[in-house]
Every structure is written in structure tokens, then in C-alpha cells.
Amino acid sequence: MTGHMPIATPFTAESTAAEVIEGIDLTGQRAIVTGGASGIGIETARALAGAGADVTLAVRNLAAGERTAGDIIAATGNKQVLVAPLDLADRASVAAFTAEWDGPLHILVNNAGVMACPEARTAEGWELQFATNHLGHFALATGLHSALAAAGGARIASVSSSAHLRSPVVFDDIHFREREYEPWAAYGQSKTANVLFAVEASRRWAGDGITVNALMPGGIRTGLQRYVTGAELDRLRAEVGATEVNWKTPEQGAATSVLVVTSPLLAGVGGRYFEDCNEAEPHQPGGRRGVAAYALDPDAAALLWQVSVDLLAS
Ligand SMILES: NC(=O)c1ccc[n+]([C@@H]2O[C@H](COP(=O)([O-])OP(=O)(O)OC[C@H]3O[C@@H](n4cnc5c(N)ncnc54)[C@H](OP(=O)(O)O)[C@@H]3O)[C@@H](O)[C@H]2O)c1
């Protein structure tokens, strides 16, 4: 493992995004929140806008984006809440988004995601969860690299999940061509990729002042569970011996993302995994918390970076 002192903060699982960002002034900073028109993305964007940042909601549902932007403007009084189209599963859409972006970017929240969907593939034949959750965000962040470097001290949040404990990145068959498709294995793999991205991006981009951390937001009732039936949830709970799920509110769910991209306690810190507003401990067998060693493995992180570059160039 990493051998460093984990970052501890005064915040907890109950803390909200508003509490975490209180007293922090983001005036003059520009932020992007992917998937900012639903779930915890809305509350992440609201907190950043409330602290004075210019926020772009990068969404595929523009009508929902405009509604959300209107709500946030009305609630915060910050008129600089914009909407831009982004479909992470479509390379051309990501390329168009990054080509449109002009000027520095201080905060990137890679928040959008799809969970445990039926087997589906992009036009390239890539498995949809890996393509959306990892590859799309990889293309987005690398496409915005010079804007992030230009900000001086930019931060990226890579929204992962405790579901990363379900699977490492299976480099021999990332796209489930040889093995049978399993929705949770595919989700888990994509969420491990989100942590590995934070590890390698921090290594590569620290010299540009860019830090990248991964996080587990908590369990929050959102659109994410659209493919999960009640029976499936019961089965998953039983599997881990849980009798109940302590759902967070969306405002609590957004807190760790907001912490990672704004807290002075994380200045210069990158390549780590946070949950409940604190750096996570190493995962212990049988538990549901903590970070898997394979998700912080620098060799796997470097390999994933190269695999991602090669896939996007193919
Ligand atoms: N909620 C939880 O319990 C939980 C737990 C652990 C981790 N997370 C992570 O938290 C993040 C946010 O999830 P959430 O709970 O807020 O779920 P959500 O309400 O479903 O939000 C996910 C967002 O991602 C967007 N999205 C999906 N595919 C996309 C694509 N191809 N291109 C662009 N945007 C796309 C969705 O857009 P549409 O509305 O157009 O589909 C939606 O706005 C995800 O990364 C998720 O894995 C959530």
C-alpha cells in the first residue's frame, strides 16, 4: 500500500456539499460537472456555483440540463451556470466538447455514469460501462489537459464506487468478448478504472499542478439504480450480509466530490481514494469499505492509461 498518512477531515458521511464548501470562495474559477443534470451531479454543481464558480453542466439530456441550470441560478444567484452537450459513449461528442472549450479549467468533476445495465456496446464494440464511465472521461480529461494545466492548480474528481471492490480491470478481456457478460463485474471494472485513472493522471500531471483523486460518494437513491430491481438490491444486500442500506441524501452524496475538488486540506494531494469525506483505509476482506490494492496499483494504472490511449486512437 501507499505508506502515507491518510488525509483526515472534520467531515463525515452525514456532511453535505454545502457544509464541506462553506467559507471557500471559487470566484473566477471554472468548473465542469459531467452528468450535472441528475442525482449527485446536480448537488455537486449547485455547491460549486454557490461558492461562485462558473459551472458548465456537461450532459446528454440538454432539456434536463437547462432545467437544472435554471434551478441552480435561481437558488444561488450565480448566472454563470451553462449547459453543453456531452455523450461520453460517443468519441465524436467528447471531441466536439473539448474542441469547444476555451480558456483555463480549474475543476473537472467526472461524475456521470451508468450502472449494471444490460449488455450493450458502443459503435466501436466497447462494453458500455467501461466506455462511458472510464474511456469517455479519459478522453474528456486528456482532451482538456492544456486547459487544466493553464489553470495552475486544477483539480479533478474521478467519481468511483465501493463497487470497484467487485472487479479489477481485467486487461485480458476488458470488453467481455471471451467471458460471459456480468453487469456488476462490468460496473466494478469501470469503477476500478476510475481509481487507476486518478493514480496515473496524478503521476503524469503533478508537474502541471493538476491533482486527481477518486471517491466513493456513498449510496444515494438516484437514476443510477434504473437497471436494478428491488429483488436484485435484496440479493446484493444479502451477499454482503447487510440488513439495511443507509442511503445518503443527494446533498450528502455530493459532499465527497466537492471536498476533493475544493478543500484546502487536499492541496497538492493526488492519486488517492476518498469515501465519506475522508481518505479511505485499505479494504479488508469481507468488508464493504476501503480501497482495493489493485485499484491503487501504479503498474495497472500505467497499463490502463496506455490501453486507453490505444483504444481511442484505433
Ligand atoms: N447513487 C449511488 O448510490 C452511487 C454509488 C456509488 C457511486 N456512484 C457514482 O456516482 C456518479 C453519479 O451517479 P448518480 O447516483 O448521481 O446517478 P444518476 O442520477 O443516474 O446520474 C448519472 C448521470 O450520468 C449521465 N450519463 C450516463 N451515461 C452518459 C453518457 N453516455 N454521456 C453523458 N452522460 C451520461 C446520466 O445522464 P442521463 O440522465 O442522460 O442518463 C446522469 O445524468 C456515477 O459515476 C456513479 O457511478 C453513485
mmCIF file of C-alpha atoms and ligand atoms in Angstrom:
data_model
loop_
_atom_site.group_PDB
_atom_site.id
_atom_site.type_symbol
_atom_site.label_atom_id
_atom_site.label_comp_id
_atom_site.label_asym_id
_atom_site.label_seq_id
_atom_site.Cartn_x
_atom_site.Cartn_y
_atom_site.Cartn_z
ATOM 1 C CA MET A 1 0.000 0.000 0.000
ATOM 2 C CA THR A 2 0.877 3.632 -0.084
ATOM 3 C CA GLY A 3 2.545 4.048 3.306
ATOM 4 C CA HIS A 4 1.464 7.672 3.732
ATOM 5 C CA MET A 5 -0.723 9.209 6.426
ATOM 6 C CA PRO A 6 -4.317 9.115 5.186
ATOM 7 C CA ILE A 7 -5.951 12.542 4.829
ATOM 8 C CA ALA A 8 -8.447 13.052 7.644
ATOM 9 C CA THR A 9 -11.001 15.853 7.659
ATOM 10 C CA PRO A 10 -13.612 17.066 10.157
ATOM 11 C CA PHE A 11 -16.335 15.880 7.754
ATOM 12 C CA THR A 12 -18.275 12.619 7.867
ATOM 13 C CA ALA A 13 -20.813 10.511 5.946
ATOM 14 C CA GLU A 14 -23.512 12.904 7.133
ATOM 15 C CA SER A 15 -21.794 16.058 5.882
ATOM 16 C CA THR A 16 -23.409 17.850 2.953
ATOM 17 C CA ALA A 17 -21.765 19.519 -0.028
ATOM 18 C CA ALA A 18 -22.816 22.897 1.390
ATOM 19 C CA GLU A 19 -21.068 22.170 4.704
ATOM 20 C CA VAL A 20 -17.881 20.986 3.003
ATOM 21 C CA ILE A 21 -17.623 24.084 0.787
ATOM 22 C CA GLU A 22 -18.621 26.636 3.437
ATOM 23 C CA GLY A 23 -16.141 29.526 3.523
ATOM 24 C CA ILE A 24 -14.464 28.542 0.247
ATOM 25 C CA ASP A 25 -14.581 31.216 -2.473
ATOM 26 C CA LEU A 26 -14.432 29.944 -6.061
ATOM 27 C CA THR A 27 -14.960 33.312 -7.741
ATOM 28 C CA GLY A 28 -13.048 33.377 -11.033
ATOM 29 C CA GLN A 29 -12.777 29.583 -11.214
ATOM 30 C CA ARG A 30 -14.355 27.492 -13.955
ATOM 31 C CA ALA A 31 -15.754 24.036 -13.374
ATOM 32 C CA ILE A 32 -17.275 21.225 -15.420
ATOM 33 C CA VAL A 33 -19.586 18.613 -13.904
ATOM 34 C CA THR A 34 -20.399 15.663 -16.171
ATOM 35 C CA GLY A 35 -23.861 14.263 -15.620
ATOM 36 C CA GLY A 36 -24.698 17.535 -13.877
ATOM 37 C CA ALA A 37 -28.411 17.305 -14.638
ATOM 38 C CA SER A 38 -29.324 14.488 -12.281
ATOM 39 C CA GLY A 39 -28.566 12.797 -8.985
ATOM 40 C CA ILE A 40 -25.481 13.880 -7.121
ATOM 41 C CA GLY A 41 -24.256 15.814 -10.163
ATOM 42 C CA ILE A 42 -26.952 18.436 -9.551
ATOM 43 C CA GLU A 43 -25.883 18.925 -5.937
ATOM 44 C CA THR A 44 -22.198 19.000 -6.870
ATOM 45 C CA ALA A 45 -22.888 21.711 -9.449
ATOM 46 C CA ARG A 46 -25.123 23.628 -7.045
ATOM 47 C CA ALA A 47 -22.422 23.730 -4.357
ATOM 48 C CA LEU A 48 -19.714 24.843 -6.802
ATOM 49 C CA ALA A 49 -21.966 27.539 -8.273
ATOM 50 C CA GLY A 50 -22.986 28.634 -4.774
ATOM 51 C CA ALA A 51 -19.310 29.217 -3.978
ATOM 52 C CA GLY A 52 -19.004 31.481 -7.018
ATOM 53 C CA ALA A 53 -17.568 29.207 -9.714
ATOM 54 C CA ASP A 54 -18.651 29.354 -13.344
ATOM 55 C CA VAL A 55 -20.123 25.873 -13.820
ATOM 56 C CA THR A 56 -20.756 24.006 -17.050
ATOM 57 C CA LEU A 57 -23.173 21.097 -16.856
ATOM 58 C CA ALA A 58 -21.867 18.588 -19.425
ATOM 59 C CA VAL A 59 -24.911 16.481 -20.217
ATOM 60 C CA ARG A 60 -26.509 14.403 -22.932
ATOM 61 C CA ASN A 61 -30.050 15.465 -21.985
ATOM 62 C CA LEU A 62 -29.977 19.176 -22.804
ATOM 63 C CA ALA A 63 -33.549 19.855 -21.667
ATOM 64 C CA ALA A 64 -32.756 18.420 -18.226
ATOM 65 C CA GLY A 65 -29.535 20.426 -18.255
ATOM 66 C CA GLU A 66 -31.355 23.690 -18.949
ATOM 67 C CA ARG A 67 -33.920 22.951 -16.221
ATOM 68 C CA THR A 68 -31.158 22.214 -13.716
ATOM 69 C CA ALA A 69 -29.166 25.304 -14.691
ATOM 70 C CA GLY A 70 -32.289 27.445 -14.209
ATOM 71 C CA ASP A 71 -32.885 25.942 -10.779
ATOM 72 C CA ILE A 72 -29.282 26.483 -9.694
ATOM 73 C CA ILE A 73 -29.222 30.069 -10.983
ATOM 74 C CA ALA A 74 -32.452 30.786 -9.103
ATOM 75 C CA ALA A 75 -31.133 29.175 -5.906
ATOM 76 C CA THR A 76 -27.636 30.675 -5.905
ATOM 77 C CA GLY A 77 -27.974 33.920 -7.836
ATOM 78 C CA ASN A 78 -24.926 32.846 -9.885
ATOM 79 C CA LYS A 79 -25.843 33.352 -13.541
ATOM 80 C CA GLN A 80 -22.730 31.597 -14.844
ATOM 81 C CA VAL A 81 -24.266 28.139 -14.952
ATOM 82 C CA LEU A 82 -24.053 26.862 -18.508
ATOM 83 C CA VAL A 83 -25.086 23.718 -20.325
ATOM 84 C CA ALA A 84 -23.119 21.903 -23.021
ATOM 85 C CA PRO A 85 -23.808 18.634 -24.841
ATOM 86 C CA LEU A 86 -21.656 15.635 -23.973
ATOM 87 C CA ASP A 87 -22.229 11.960 -24.687
ATOM 88 C CA LEU A 88 -19.377 10.077 -23.071
ATOM 89 C CA ALA A 89 -20.091 6.939 -25.082
ATOM 90 C CA ASP A 90 -19.539 8.826 -28.345
ATOM 91 C CA ARG A 91 -15.961 9.791 -29.212
ATOM 92 C CA ALA A 92 -17.086 12.493 -31.632
ATOM 93 C CA SER A 93 -19.223 14.122 -28.933
ATOM 94 C CA VAL A 94 -16.324 14.200 -26.457
ATOM 95 C CA ALA A 95 -14.002 15.588 -29.130
ATOM 96 C CA ALA A 96 -16.527 18.292 -30.012
ATOM 97 C CA PHE A 97 -16.870 19.243 -26.327
ATOM 98 C CA THR A 98 -13.120 19.560 -25.776
ATOM 99 C CA ALA A 99 -12.670 21.463 -29.061
ATOM 100 C CA GLU A 100 -15.310 23.972 -27.948
ATOM 101 C CA TRP A 101 -13.704 24.580 -24.567
ATOM 102 C CA ASP A 102 -11.741 27.810 -24.445
ATOM 103 C CA GLY A 103 -9.509 29.091 -21.659
ATOM 104 C CA PRO A 104 -8.437 27.598 -18.333
ATOM 105 C CA LEU A 105 -10.342 24.919 -16.435
ATOM 106 C CA HIS A 106 -9.895 24.806 -12.659
ATOM 107 C CA ILE A 107 -12.240 21.964 -11.662
ATOM 108 C CA LEU A 108 -13.364 18.858 -13.537
ATOM 109 C CA VAL A 109 -15.818 16.515 -11.858
ATOM 110 C CA ASN A 110 -16.003 13.245 -13.780
ATOM 111 C CA ASN A 111 -19.335 12.320 -12.267
ATOM 112 C CA ALA A 112 -21.566 10.830 -14.995
ATOM 113 C CA GLY A 113 -22.025 7.093 -15.031
ATOM 114 C CA VAL A 114 -24.132 4.123 -15.891
ATOM 115 C CA MET A 115 -24.533 1.127 -13.554
ATOM 116 C CA ALA A 116 -25.231 -2.564 -14.130
ATOM 117 C CA CYS A 117 -27.002 -2.070 -17.448
ATOM 118 C CA PRO A 118 -27.880 -4.965 -19.726
ATOM 119 C CA GLU A 119 -25.072 -5.852 -22.121
ATOM 120 C CA ALA A 120 -24.587 -3.008 -24.576
ATOM 121 C CA ARG A 121 -21.773 -1.806 -26.781
ATOM 122 C CA THR A 122 -20.645 1.433 -28.392
ATOM 123 C CA ALA A 123 -20.221 1.814 -32.154
ATOM 124 C CA GLU A 124 -16.632 0.575 -31.661
ATOM 125 C CA GLY A 125 -17.846 -2.561 -29.873
ATOM 126 C CA TRP A 126 -16.612 -1.390 -26.476
ATOM 127 C CA GLU A 127 -18.552 -2.558 -23.416
ATOM 128 C CA LEU A 128 -20.816 0.376 -22.499
ATOM 129 C CA GLN A 129 -19.992 0.806 -18.790
ATOM 130 C CA PHE A 130 -16.238 0.819 -19.401
ATOM 131 C CA ALA A 131 -16.712 3.089 -22.416
ATOM 132 C CA THR A 132 -18.923 5.587 -20.566
ATOM 133 C CA ASN A 133 -17.549 5.554 -17.048
ATOM 134 C CA HIS A 134 -13.865 5.289 -17.926
ATOM 135 C CA LEU A 135 -12.987 5.819 -21.598
ATOM 136 C CA GLY A 136 -15.293 8.792 -22.137
ATOM 137 C CA HIS A 137 -13.938 10.543 -19.059
ATOM 138 C CA PHE A 138 -10.384 9.613 -20.033
ATOM 139 C CA ALA A 139 -10.883 11.222 -23.459
ATOM 140 C CA LEU A 140 -12.507 14.242 -21.828
ATOM 141 C CA ALA A 141 -9.725 14.834 -19.280
ATOM 142 C CA THR A 142 -6.880 14.249 -21.720
ATOM 143 C CA GLY A 143 -8.634 16.473 -24.269
ATOM 144 C CA LEU A 144 -8.865 19.211 -21.636
ATOM 145 C CA HIS A 145 -5.328 18.726 -20.334
ATOM 146 C CA SER A 146 -3.940 22.021 -21.611
ATOM 147 C CA ALA A 147 -6.949 23.915 -20.177
ATOM 148 C CA LEU A 148 -6.375 22.204 -16.822
ATOM 149 C CA ALA A 149 -2.648 22.965 -16.914
ATOM 150 C CA ALA A 150 -3.408 26.599 -17.774
ATOM 151 C CA ALA A 151 -5.461 26.970 -14.572
ATOM 152 C CA GLY A 152 -2.451 26.415 -12.293
ATOM 153 C CA GLY A 153 -3.549 24.049 -9.506
ATOM 154 C CA ALA A 154 -6.506 22.394 -11.262
ATOM 155 C CA ARG A 155 -8.299 19.530 -9.567
ATOM 156 C CA ILE A 156 -10.163 16.555 -10.949
ATOM 157 C CA ALA A 157 -12.615 14.307 -9.099
ATOM 158 C CA SER A 158 -12.958 10.817 -10.539
ATOM 159 C CA VAL A 159 -16.249 9.537 -9.136
ATOM 160 C CA SER A 160 -15.768 5.837 -8.445
ATOM 161 C CA SER A 161 -17.697 3.493 -6.131
ATOM 162 C CA SER A 162 -17.251 0.813 -3.485
ATOM 163 C CA ALA A 163 -18.385 -1.418 -6.366
ATOM 164 C CA HIS A 164 -14.774 -1.222 -7.538
ATOM 165 C CA LEU A 165 -14.251 -3.998 -4.952
ATOM 166 C CA ARG A 166 -16.188 -6.309 -7.309
ATOM 167 C CA SER A 167 -13.549 -6.386 -10.035
ATOM 168 C CA PRO A 168 -10.097 -5.235 -11.044
ATOM 169 C CA VAL A 169 -9.613 -4.151 -14.651
ATOM 170 C CA VAL A 170 -9.425 -7.474 -16.490
ATOM 171 C CA PHE A 171 -6.888 -6.474 -19.109
ATOM 172 C CA ASP A 172 -7.183 -9.792 -20.967
ATOM 173 C CA ASP A 173 -10.853 -9.218 -21.741
ATOM 174 C CA ILE A 174 -11.952 -5.700 -20.864
ATOM 175 C CA HIS A 175 -14.903 -5.813 -23.258
ATOM 176 C CA PHE A 176 -16.347 -9.202 -22.293
ATOM 177 C CA ARG A 177 -15.621 -10.820 -25.625
ATOM 178 C CA GLU A 178 -14.280 -14.085 -24.152
ATOM 179 C CA ARG A 179 -16.137 -14.169 -20.814
ATOM 180 C CA GLU A 180 -19.841 -14.045 -20.206
ATOM 181 C CA TYR A 181 -21.166 -10.531 -19.607
ATOM 182 C CA GLU A 182 -21.961 -9.853 -15.948
ATOM 183 C CA PRO A 183 -23.412 -6.373 -15.266
ATOM 184 C CA TRP A 184 -21.845 -5.938 -11.818
ATOM 185 C CA ALA A 185 -18.423 -7.175 -12.902
ATOM 186 C CA ALA A 186 -18.536 -4.682 -15.764
ATOM 187 C CA TYR A 187 -19.560 -1.859 -13.417
ATOM 188 C CA GLY A 188 -16.909 -2.845 -10.875
ATOM 189 C CA GLN A 189 -14.229 -2.942 -13.565
ATOM 190 C CA SER A 190 -15.184 0.520 -14.803
ATOM 191 C CA LYS A 191 -15.125 1.931 -11.271
ATOM 192 C CA THR A 192 -11.656 0.425 -10.639
ATOM 193 C CA ALA A 193 -10.599 2.144 -13.862
ATOM 194 C CA ASN A 194 -11.807 5.449 -12.359
ATOM 195 C CA VAL A 195 -9.394 4.982 -9.419
ATOM 196 C CA LEU A 196 -6.497 3.879 -11.629
ATOM 197 C CA PHE A 197 -7.057 6.997 -13.747
ATOM 198 C CA ALA A 198 -6.583 9.159 -10.645
ATOM 199 C CA VAL A 199 -3.341 7.349 -9.829
ATOM 200 C CA GLU A 200 -1.724 7.682 -13.257
ATOM 201 C CA ALA A 201 -3.082 11.140 -14.113
ATOM 202 C CA SER A 202 -1.711 12.476 -10.824
ATOM 203 C CA ARG A 203 1.682 10.939 -11.596
ATOM 204 C CA ARG A 204 1.768 12.343 -15.125
ATOM 205 C CA TRP A 205 0.246 15.749 -14.463
ATOM 206 C CA ALA A 206 1.553 16.732 -10.998
ATOM 207 C CA GLY A 207 4.177 18.861 -12.762
ATOM 208 C CA ASP A 208 1.333 20.815 -14.367
ATOM 209 C CA GLY A 209 -0.174 21.460 -10.937
ATOM 210 C CA ILE A 210 -3.082 19.097 -11.666
ATOM 211 C CA THR A 211 -4.219 16.717 -8.933
ATOM 212 C CA VAL A 212 -6.705 13.907 -9.424
ATOM 213 C CA ASN A 213 -8.452 11.939 -6.684
ATOM 214 C CA ALA A 214 -11.065 9.205 -6.799
ATOM 215 C CA LEU A 215 -14.008 8.805 -4.472
ATOM 216 C CA MET A 216 -16.972 6.786 -3.373
ATOM 217 C CA PRO A 217 -19.954 9.140 -2.903
ATOM 218 C CA GLY A 218 -21.985 6.734 -0.738
ATOM 219 C CA GLY A 219 -25.295 5.032 -1.500
ATOM 220 C CA ILE A 220 -27.813 7.530 -2.839
ATOM 221 C CA ARG A 221 -31.214 6.861 -4.444
ATOM 222 C CA THR A 222 -30.854 8.352 -7.930
ATOM 223 C CA GLY A 223 -31.403 7.443 -11.564
ATOM 224 C CA LEU A 224 -28.358 5.206 -11.255
ATOM 225 C CA GLN A 225 -30.456 2.323 -9.911
ATOM 226 C CA ARG A 226 -32.693 2.295 -13.006
ATOM 227 C CA TYR A 227 -31.473 -1.162 -14.027
ATOM 228 C CA VAL A 228 -31.625 -2.626 -10.517
ATOM 229 C CA THR A 229 -34.851 -4.230 -9.321
ATOM 230 C CA GLY A 230 -35.850 -4.400 -5.669
ATOM 231 C CA ALA A 231 -35.162 -8.150 -5.708
ATOM 232 C CA GLU A 232 -31.695 -7.536 -7.090
ATOM 233 C CA LEU A 233 -30.992 -4.994 -4.347
ATOM 234 C CA ASP A 234 -32.108 -7.544 -1.730
ATOM 235 C CA ARG A 235 -29.797 -10.143 -3.261
ATOM 236 C CA LEU A 236 -26.849 -7.727 -3.196
ATOM 237 C CA ARG A 237 -27.560 -6.791 0.423
ATOM 238 C CA ALA A 238 -27.702 -10.442 1.455
ATOM 239 C CA GLU A 239 -24.462 -11.117 -0.382
ATOM 240 C CA VAL A 240 -22.599 -8.672 1.863
ATOM 241 C CA GLY A 241 -24.550 -9.564 4.998
ATOM 242 C CA ALA A 242 -26.225 -6.159 5.168
ATOM 243 C CA THR A 243 -29.659 -5.866 6.659
ATOM 244 C CA GLU A 244 -30.225 -2.321 5.518
ATOM 245 C CA VAL A 245 -28.693 0.311 3.318
ATOM 246 C CA ASN A 246 -28.026 3.679 4.888
ATOM 247 C CA TRP A 247 -28.974 5.869 1.957
ATOM 248 C CA LYS A 248 -27.474 9.319 1.826
ATOM 249 C CA THR A 249 -29.314 12.337 0.520
ATOM 250 C CA PRO A 250 -28.023 13.727 -2.810
ATOM 251 C CA GLU A 251 -26.607 16.706 -0.842
ATOM 252 C CA GLN A 252 -24.603 14.280 1.318
ATOM 253 C CA GLY A 253 -23.697 12.201 -1.734
ATOM 254 C CA ALA A 254 -22.138 15.236 -3.413
ATOM 255 C CA ALA A 255 -20.022 16.120 -0.363
ATOM 256 C CA THR A 256 -17.003 13.924 -1.097
ATOM 257 C CA SER A 257 -16.797 15.105 -4.739
ATOM 258 C CA VAL A 258 -16.925 18.708 -3.586
ATOM 259 C CA LEU A 259 -14.336 18.050 -0.867
ATOM 260 C CA VAL A 260 -11.928 16.500 -3.360
ATOM 261 C CA VAL A 261 -12.057 19.447 -5.765
ATOM 262 C CA THR A 262 -12.162 22.333 -3.278
ATOM 263 C CA SER A 263 -10.824 21.522 0.203
ATOM 264 C CA PRO A 264 -7.570 23.204 1.250
ATOM 265 C CA LEU A 265 -6.894 20.005 3.227
ATOM 266 C CA LEU A 266 -6.219 18.247 -0.097
ATOM 267 C CA ALA A 267 -3.940 20.883 -1.645
ATOM 268 C CA GLY A 268 -1.289 19.070 -3.697
ATOM 269 C CA VAL A 269 -2.753 15.661 -2.876
ATOM 270 C CA GLY A 270 -3.432 13.298 -5.763
ATOM 271 C CA GLY A 271 -3.848 9.668 -6.683
ATOM 272 C CA ARG A 272 -5.932 8.759 -3.632
ATOM 273 C CA TYR A 273 -9.401 7.362 -2.929
ATOM 274 C CA PHE A 274 -11.864 9.001 -0.551
ATOM 275 C CA GLU A 275 -15.143 7.899 0.988
ATOM 276 C CA ASP A 276 -17.405 9.707 3.433
ATOM 277 C CA CYS A 277 -15.239 12.830 3.079
ATOM 278 C CA ASN A 278 -12.042 11.161 4.283
ATOM 279 C CA GLU A 279 -9.282 9.164 2.648
ATOM 280 C CA ALA A 280 -10.246 5.506 2.695
ATOM 281 C CA GLU A 281 -8.349 2.781 4.512
ATOM 282 C CA PRO A 282 -7.137 -0.311 2.633
ATOM 283 C CA HIS A 283 -10.002 -2.731 2.000
ATOM 284 C CA GLN A 284 -10.306 -5.603 4.482
ATOM 285 C CA PRO A 285 -11.611 -8.951 3.211
ATOM 286 C CA GLY A 286 -15.320 -9.378 3.900
ATOM 287 C CA GLY A 287 -15.945 -5.656 4.285
ATOM 288 C CA ARG A 288 -17.696 -3.223 2.020
ATOM 289 C CA ARG A 289 -15.484 -0.224 2.664
ATOM 290 C CA GLY A 290 -11.991 0.857 1.783
ATOM 291 C CA VAL A 291 -9.935 0.754 -1.361
ATOM 292 C CA ALA A 292 -8.638 -2.358 -3.100
ATOM 293 C CA ALA A 293 -4.872 -2.610 -3.552
ATOM 294 C CA TYR A 294 -5.408 -3.397 -7.244
ATOM 295 C CA ALA A 295 -7.141 -0.043 -7.724
ATOM 296 C CA LEU A 296 -4.075 1.877 -6.484
ATOM 297 C CA ASP A 297 -1.517 -0.306 -8.293
ATOM 298 C CA PRO A 298 0.781 2.055 -10.241
ATOM 299 C CA ASP A 299 1.646 -0.617 -12.837
ATOM 300 C CA ALA A 300 -2.019 -1.309 -13.578
ATOM 301 C CA ALA A 301 -2.623 2.449 -13.700
ATOM 302 C CA ALA A 302 0.148 2.945 -16.265
ATOM 303 C CA LEU A 303 -1.078 -0.009 -18.314
ATOM 304 C CA LEU A 304 -4.677 1.248 -18.296
ATOM 305 C CA TRP A 305 -3.501 4.651 -19.498
ATOM 306 C CA GLN A 306 -1.700 3.078 -22.471
ATOM 307 C CA VAL A 307 -4.612 0.745 -23.250
ATOM 308 C CA SER A 308 -6.967 3.738 -23.174
ATOM 309 C CA VAL A 309 -4.750 5.815 -25.483
ATOM 310 C CA ASP A 310 -4.520 2.873 -27.899
ATOM 311 C CA LEU A 311 -8.269 2.207 -27.878
ATOM 312 C CA LEU A 312 -9.134 5.846 -28.512
ATOM 313 C CA ALA A 313 -6.578 6.021 -31.317
ATOM 314 C CA SER A 314 -7.878 2.872 -33.004
HETATM 315 N N1 LIG B 1 -26.001 6.755 -6.388
HETATM 316 C C1 LIG B 1 -25.198 5.908 -5.771
HETATM 317 O O1 LIG B 1 -25.595 5.196 -4.839
HETATM 318 C C2 LIG B 1 -23.757 5.817 -6.205
HETATM 319 C C3 LIG B 1 -22.903 4.959 -5.504
HETATM 320 C C4 LIG B 1 -21.593 4.851 -5.898
HETATM 321 C C5 LIG B 1 -21.134 5.586 -6.979
HETATM 322 N N2 LIG B 1 -21.974 6.414 -7.661
HETATM 323 C C6 LIG B 1 -21.446 7.164 -8.826
HETATM 324 O O2 LIG B 1 -21.881 8.491 -8.766
HETATM 325 C C7 LIG B 1 -21.964 9.041 -10.079
HETATM 326 C C8 LIG B 1 -23.267 9.809 -10.230
HETATM 327 O O3 LIG B 1 -24.334 8.920 -10.114
HETATM 328 P P1 LIG B 1 -25.788 9.312 -9.625
HETATM 329 O O4 LIG B 1 -26.094 8.439 -8.493
HETATM 330 O O5 LIG B 1 -25.941 10.767 -9.495
HETATM 331 O O6 LIG B 1 -26.646 8.747 -10.851
HETATM 332 P P2 LIG B 1 -27.582 9.411 -11.928
HETATM 333 O O7 LIG B 1 -28.589 10.285 -11.296
HETATM 334 O O8 LIG B 1 -28.052 8.304 -12.819
HETATM 335 O O9 LIG B 1 -26.561 10.326 -12.717
HETATM 336 C C9 LIG B 1 -25.681 9.792 -13.662
HETATM 337 C C10 LIG B 1 -25.557 10.775 -14.785
HETATM 338 O O10 LIG B 1 -24.687 10.232 -15.790
HETATM 339 C C11 LIG B 1 -25.235 10.554 -17.031
HETATM 340 N N3 LIG B 1 -24.775 9.684 -18.108
HETATM 341 C C12 LIG B 1 -24.951 8.359 -18.248
HETATM 342 N N4 LIG B 1 -24.430 7.948 -19.411
HETATM 343 C C13 LIG B 1 -23.921 9.056 -20.018
HETATM 344 C C14 LIG B 1 -23.268 9.292 -21.250
HETATM 345 N N5 LIG B 1 -23.047 8.322 -22.138
HETATM 346 N N6 LIG B 1 -22.863 10.547 -21.540
HETATM 347 C C15 LIG B 1 -23.098 11.560 -20.687
HETATM 348 N N7 LIG B 1 -23.720 11.405 -19.502
HETATM 349 C C16 LIG B 1 -24.129 10.159 -19.191
HETATM 350 C C17 LIG B 1 -26.727 10.412 -16.833
HETATM 351 O O11 LIG B 1 -27.395 11.070 -17.866
HETATM 352 P P3 LIG B 1 -28.882 10.657 -18.297
HETATM 353 O O12 LIG B 1 -29.775 11.253 -17.258
HETATM 354 O O13 LIG B 1 -28.998 11.270 -19.670
HETATM 355 O O14 LIG B 1 -28.923 9.151 -18.309
HETATM 356 C C18 LIG B 1 -26.892 11.066 -15.486
HETATM 357 O O15 LIG B 1 -27.018 12.474 -15.612
HETATM 358 C C19 LIG B 1 -21.789 7.864 -11.037
HETATM 359 O O16 LIG B 1 -20.471 7.885 -11.550
HETATM 360 C C20 LIG B 1 -21.983 6.655 -10.157
HETATM 361 O O17 LIG B 1 -21.270 5.521 -10.618
HETATM 362 C C21 LIG B 1 -23.274 6.558 -7.284
#
